[in-house]
């Protein structure tokens, strides 16, 4: 059931009708049933994997909660050495958490990484491991991260473990988040799911608008670029370096429209049920630095990495010692940034692995991590340099320069994240540099890969609309909320246009072929 | 607690710590800043700020950071 398809819209409508028809106390059961039906419509076998994760993490959280209660009893019992009691229980909880997370991530490793890595080993060392040919369960990367976050929050005592399995199963299987996240936090999502929402026509309309906007992004911007991008990445040796670079830039636009469009669809669908999900994008291509880009792109993954990997690692005893040693050996300035720089590198390696099992993905993580670590290490010198040249960060020219530089670095990164292998990514880069202008005089480089004049015009128009909307949002204008204050017939116009466009170009168009979301296969 | 303000002002001279109440919520301090700050605080006050303490309410303002340092010093 594709979330762009009419089937999904019918399913969503039926679920929403039923949700608001049953009494509030039972609404969560409607969502749970909808989640199970939705998931099984993709693959019944993969449902077993989801069920295992739900059962395992449910029981695991209860064990962590039990340790918290035992600690509290020991402390209440007047044990003299409170510090020792706390330290003892913290060690026990840490060991338990380590074991639980190992099992949880092992599920992901087996389904997502084992076969590709076995194939890689076979290639590299001439071995003959037989692949397991396991099916990649839908949304596994998202629900493993979401449940692992829940376990860590239980370990930290920030969340009380859920004792009702059916409630917890809803948190894991809430259907709008199953395709491509966002990675929700238990504290913000679960209470909304369990309590149920009152019927609110305004919220429902806002949800429908967001859903339609996401569909428009996918259908009129991401999908028309998909074939051209695929062609360039598959046959880059046939194109000039300029076209290869253009292909990577087009992929940046395609991926943003695809992923952010998909997340708009699922967040909009969720808002129809009155449930707010985590925001995942804040106009990332307006970022002035790569660091800012990553705070605006796939925000829920970035926040997960920050809270559950970056902070614990950077504040660990080992990193503390390393920081001190660096300060002693290289001076205070370097010592201060050495640990954050190293941890940034490791976090981005993890982001690369999260994207996929190939070496190109790891290189993608390394590329981003190295650039950001380097920026951190030279930050003081750059600031001094700018002061000497009287360059102000707030000046319009410098801001534009920052945005252009960030976009360029992001485009180069996409050579790695989209190409078939690391070898191909490096050859594409080489081609871009070495043969940048090759054959540019012979024919039109913009249409060489199958995107004709009409298609370019449509894509550019869609880009212009997206840019205009993003610019308004950057200026702090909340478009849907502003529209909601207008008379009903004014509110109706954009809704009508969106529905008409989708009906004519998608649902009544027999030539239209739905293209899967890029992050569906993650 | 002058030492705390010295650390803050020396490392982030552009931020007005007397006024800022949403250092984390508004993204004034990034995660990299937080890690650097925690390293400085741990050294200066001989405390151990763990990842569990990294909640926005503990770092949103200079007074919140001061309260955190005082609590951990007392423990």
Short mmCIF file of N, CA, C and O in Angstrom, two decimals, chain A residues 80-124:
data_model
loop_
_atom_site.label_atom_id
_atom_site.label_comp_id
_atom_site.label_asym_id
_atom_site.label_seq_id
_atom_site.Cartn_x
_atom_site.Cartn_y
_atom_site.Cartn_z
N UNK A 80 23.35 3.22 54.35
CA UNK A 80 24.21 4.35 54.75
C UNK A 80 24.91 4.99 53.56
O UNK A 80 24.87 6.21 53.39
N UNK A 81 25.51 4.16 52.74
CA UNK A 81 26.31 4.72 51.66
C UNK A 81 25.47 4.89 50.40
O UNK A 81 25.45 4.02 49.51
N UNK A 82 24.77 5.99 50.30
CA UNK A 82 23.86 6.23 49.18
C UNK A 82 24.61 6.28 47.85
O UNK A 82 24.14 5.78 46.84
N UNK A 83 25.80 6.89 47.90
CA UNK A 83 26.58 7.04 46.68
C UNK A 83 26.96 5.66 46.11
O UNK A 83 26.86 5.41 44.90
N UNK A 84 27.35 4.76 47.05
CA UNK A 84 27.76 3.40 46.63
C UNK A 84 26.56 2.64 46.06
O UNK A 84 26.68 1.91 45.06
N UNK A 85 25.39 2.81 46.70
CA UNK A 85 24.17 2.13 46.21
C UNK A 85 23.85 2.61 44.80
O UNK A 85 23.59 1.81 43.89
N UNK A 86 23.90 3.93 44.63
CA UNK A 86 23.59 4.50 43.31
C UNK A 86 24.57 3.97 42.26
O UNK A 86 24.17 3.60 41.15
N UNK A 87 25.85 3.96 42.62
CA UNK A 87 26.87 3.51 41.67
C UNK A 87 26.66 2.03 41.33
O UNK A 87 26.79 1.62 40.16
N UNK A 88 26.30 1.23 42.35
CA UNK A 88 26.12 -0.21 42.12
C UNK A 88 24.95 -0.46 41.15
O UNK A 88 25.07 -1.22 40.20
N UNK A 89 23.85 0.23 41.39
CA UNK A 89 22.68 0.02 40.53
C UNK A 89 22.91 0.59 39.13
O UNK A 89 22.42 0.06 38.15
N UNK A 90 23.64 1.68 39.08
CA UNK A 90 23.92 2.27 37.77
C UNK A 90 24.74 1.30 36.91
O UNK A 90 24.47 1.13 35.72
N UNK A 91 25.71 0.64 37.55
CA UNK A 91 26.52 -0.35 36.82
C UNK A 91 25.64 -1.50 36.33
O UNK A 91 25.75 -1.95 35.18
N UNK A 92 24.73 -1.95 37.22
CA UNK A 92 23.84 -3.07 36.82
C UNK A 92 22.95 -2.66 35.66
O UNK A 92 22.75 -3.42 34.71
N UNK A 93 22.41 -1.46 35.76
CA UNK A 93 21.53 -0.99 34.68
C UNK A 93 22.31 -0.84 33.38
O UNK A 93 21.81 -1.18 32.30
N UNK A 94 23.54 -0.33 33.50
CA UNK A 94 24.36 -0.12 32.31
C UNK A 94 24.62 -1.45 31.60
O UNK A 94 24.50 -1.54 30.37
N UNK A 95 24.98 -2.47 32.40
CA UNK A 95 25.27 -3.79 31.79
C UNK A 95 24.03 -4.36 31.13
O UNK A 95 24.09 -4.90 30.03
N UNK A 96 22.91 -4.22 31.83
CA UNK A 96 21.66 -4.75 31.27
C UNK A 96 21.32 -4.01 29.97
O UNK A 96 20.99 -4.64 28.95
N UNK A 97 21.43 -2.69 30.01
CA UNK A 97 21.10 -1.90 28.81
C UNK A 97 22.00 -2.30 27.64
O UNK A 97 21.52 -2.45 26.51
N UNK A 98 23.29 -2.48 27.93
CA UNK A 98 24.22 -2.85 26.86
C UNK A 98 23.78 -4.16 26.20
O UNK A 98 23.77 -4.28 24.96
N UNK A 99 23.38 -5.14 27.04
CA UNK A 99 22.95 -6.44 26.50
C UNK A 99 21.67 -6.28 25.68
O UNK A 99 21.54 -6.84 24.58
N UNK A 100 20.74 -5.48 26.20
CA UNK A 100 19.45 -5.32 25.52
C UNK A 100 19.61 -4.60 24.18
O UNK A 100 19.02 -5.00 23.17
N UNK A 101 20.44 -3.56 24.19
CA UNK A 101 20.65 -2.83 22.93
C UNK A 101 21.38 -3.70 21.91
O UNK A 101 21.12 -3.61 20.71
N UNK A 102 22.27 -4.54 22.40
CA UNK A 102 22.99 -5.43 21.49
C UNK A 102 22.00 -6.33 20.75
O UNK A 102 22.06 -6.50 19.53
N UNK A 103 21.05 -6.89 21.51
CA UNK A 103 20.06 -7.78 20.88
C UNK A 103 19.19 -6.99 19.90
O UNK A 103 18.94 -7.42 18.77
N UNK A 104 18.75 -5.80 20.34
CA UNK A 104 17.86 -5.01 19.49
C UNK A 104 18.55 -4.63 18.18
O UNK A 104 17.98 -4.78 17.10
N UNK A 105 19.79 -4.16 18.28
CA UNK A 105 20.50 -3.76 17.06
C UNK A 105 20.94 -4.98 16.24
O UNK A 105 21.14 -4.87 15.03
N UNK A 106 21.09 -6.13 16.93
CA UNK A 106 21.44 -7.35 16.19
C UNK A 106 20.34 -7.70 15.19
O UNK A 106 20.61 -8.18 14.08
N UNK A 107 19.09 -7.44 15.58
CA UNK A 107 17.97 -7.71 14.66
C UNK A 107 18.16 -6.89 13.38
O UNK A 107 18.02 -7.40 12.26
N UNK A 108 18.50 -5.62 13.58
CA UNK A 108 18.72 -4.74 12.43
C UNK A 108 19.91 -5.24 11.60
O UNK A 108 19.86 -5.28 10.37
N UNK A 109 20.97 -5.63 12.32
CA UNK A 109 22.19 -6.06 11.62
C UNK A 109 21.90 -7.29 10.76
O UNK A 109 22.34 -7.38 9.61
N UNK A 110 21.16 -8.24 11.32
CA UNK A 110 20.90 -9.48 10.59
C UNK A 110 20.09 -9.20 9.32
O UNK A 110 20.43 -9.67 8.24
N UNK A 111 19.04 -8.40 9.45
CA UNK A 111 18.16 -8.19 8.30
C UNK A 111 18.73 -7.20 7.29
O UNK A 111 18.52 -7.34 6.10
N UNK A 112 19.43 -6.19 7.78
CA UNK A 112 19.82 -5.11 6.87
C UNK A 112 21.25 -5.24 6.36
O UNK A 112 21.55 -4.87 5.23
N UNK A 113 22.14 -5.73 7.23
CA UNK A 113 23.57 -5.65 6.89
C UNK A 113 24.23 -6.98 6.57
O UNK A 113 25.26 -7.02 5.90
N UNK A 114 23.69 -8.08 7.11
CA UNK A 114 24.42 -9.34 7.02
C UNK A 114 24.70 -9.77 5.58
O UNK A 114 25.87 -10.00 5.20
N UNK A 115 23.66 -9.83 4.77
CA UNK A 115 23.86 -10.29 3.38
C UNK A 115 24.80 -9.37 2.58
O UNK A 115 25.74 -9.86 1.95
N UNK A 116 24.57 -8.05 2.61
CA UNK A 116 25.50 -7.19 1.86
C UNK A 116 26.93 -7.29 2.34
O UNK A 116 27.87 -7.26 1.53
N UNK A 117 27.12 -7.44 3.66
CA UNK A 117 28.49 -7.52 4.17
C UNK A 117 29.13 -8.87 3.84
O UNK A 117 30.33 -8.95 3.60
N UNK A 118 28.31 -9.92 3.83
CA UNK A 118 28.84 -11.24 3.42
C UNK A 118 29.29 -11.17 1.96
O UNK A 118 30.36 -11.67 1.59
N UNK A 119 28.46 -10.54 1.14
CA UNK A 119 28.81 -10.40 -0.28
C UNK A 119 30.09 -9.60 -0.44
O UNK A 119 30.95 -9.93 -1.27
N UNK A 120 30.22 -8.56 0.38
CA UNK A 120 31.42 -7.71 0.33
C UNK A 120 32.66 -8.55 0.71
O UNK A 120 33.70 -8.48 0.06
N UNK A 121 32.51 -9.37 1.77
CA UNK A 121 33.63 -10.22 2.22
C UNK A 121 34.00 -11.22 1.12
O UNK A 121 35.18 -11.47 0.85
N UNK A 122 32.97 -11.82 0.51
CA UNK A 122 33.21 -12.77 -0.58
C UNK A 122 34.02 -12.12 -1.70
O UNK A 122 34.96 -12.70 -2.22
N UNK A 123 33.62 -10.88 -2.04
CA UNK A 123 34.30 -10.16 -3.12
C UNK A 123 35.74 -9.85 -2.77
O UNK A 123 36.65 -10.04 -3.56
N UNK A 124 35.91 -9.34 -1.52
CA UNK A 124 37.24 -8.87 -1.12
C UNK A 124 38.23 -10.00 -0.94
O UNK A 124 39.39 -9.91 -1.35
#
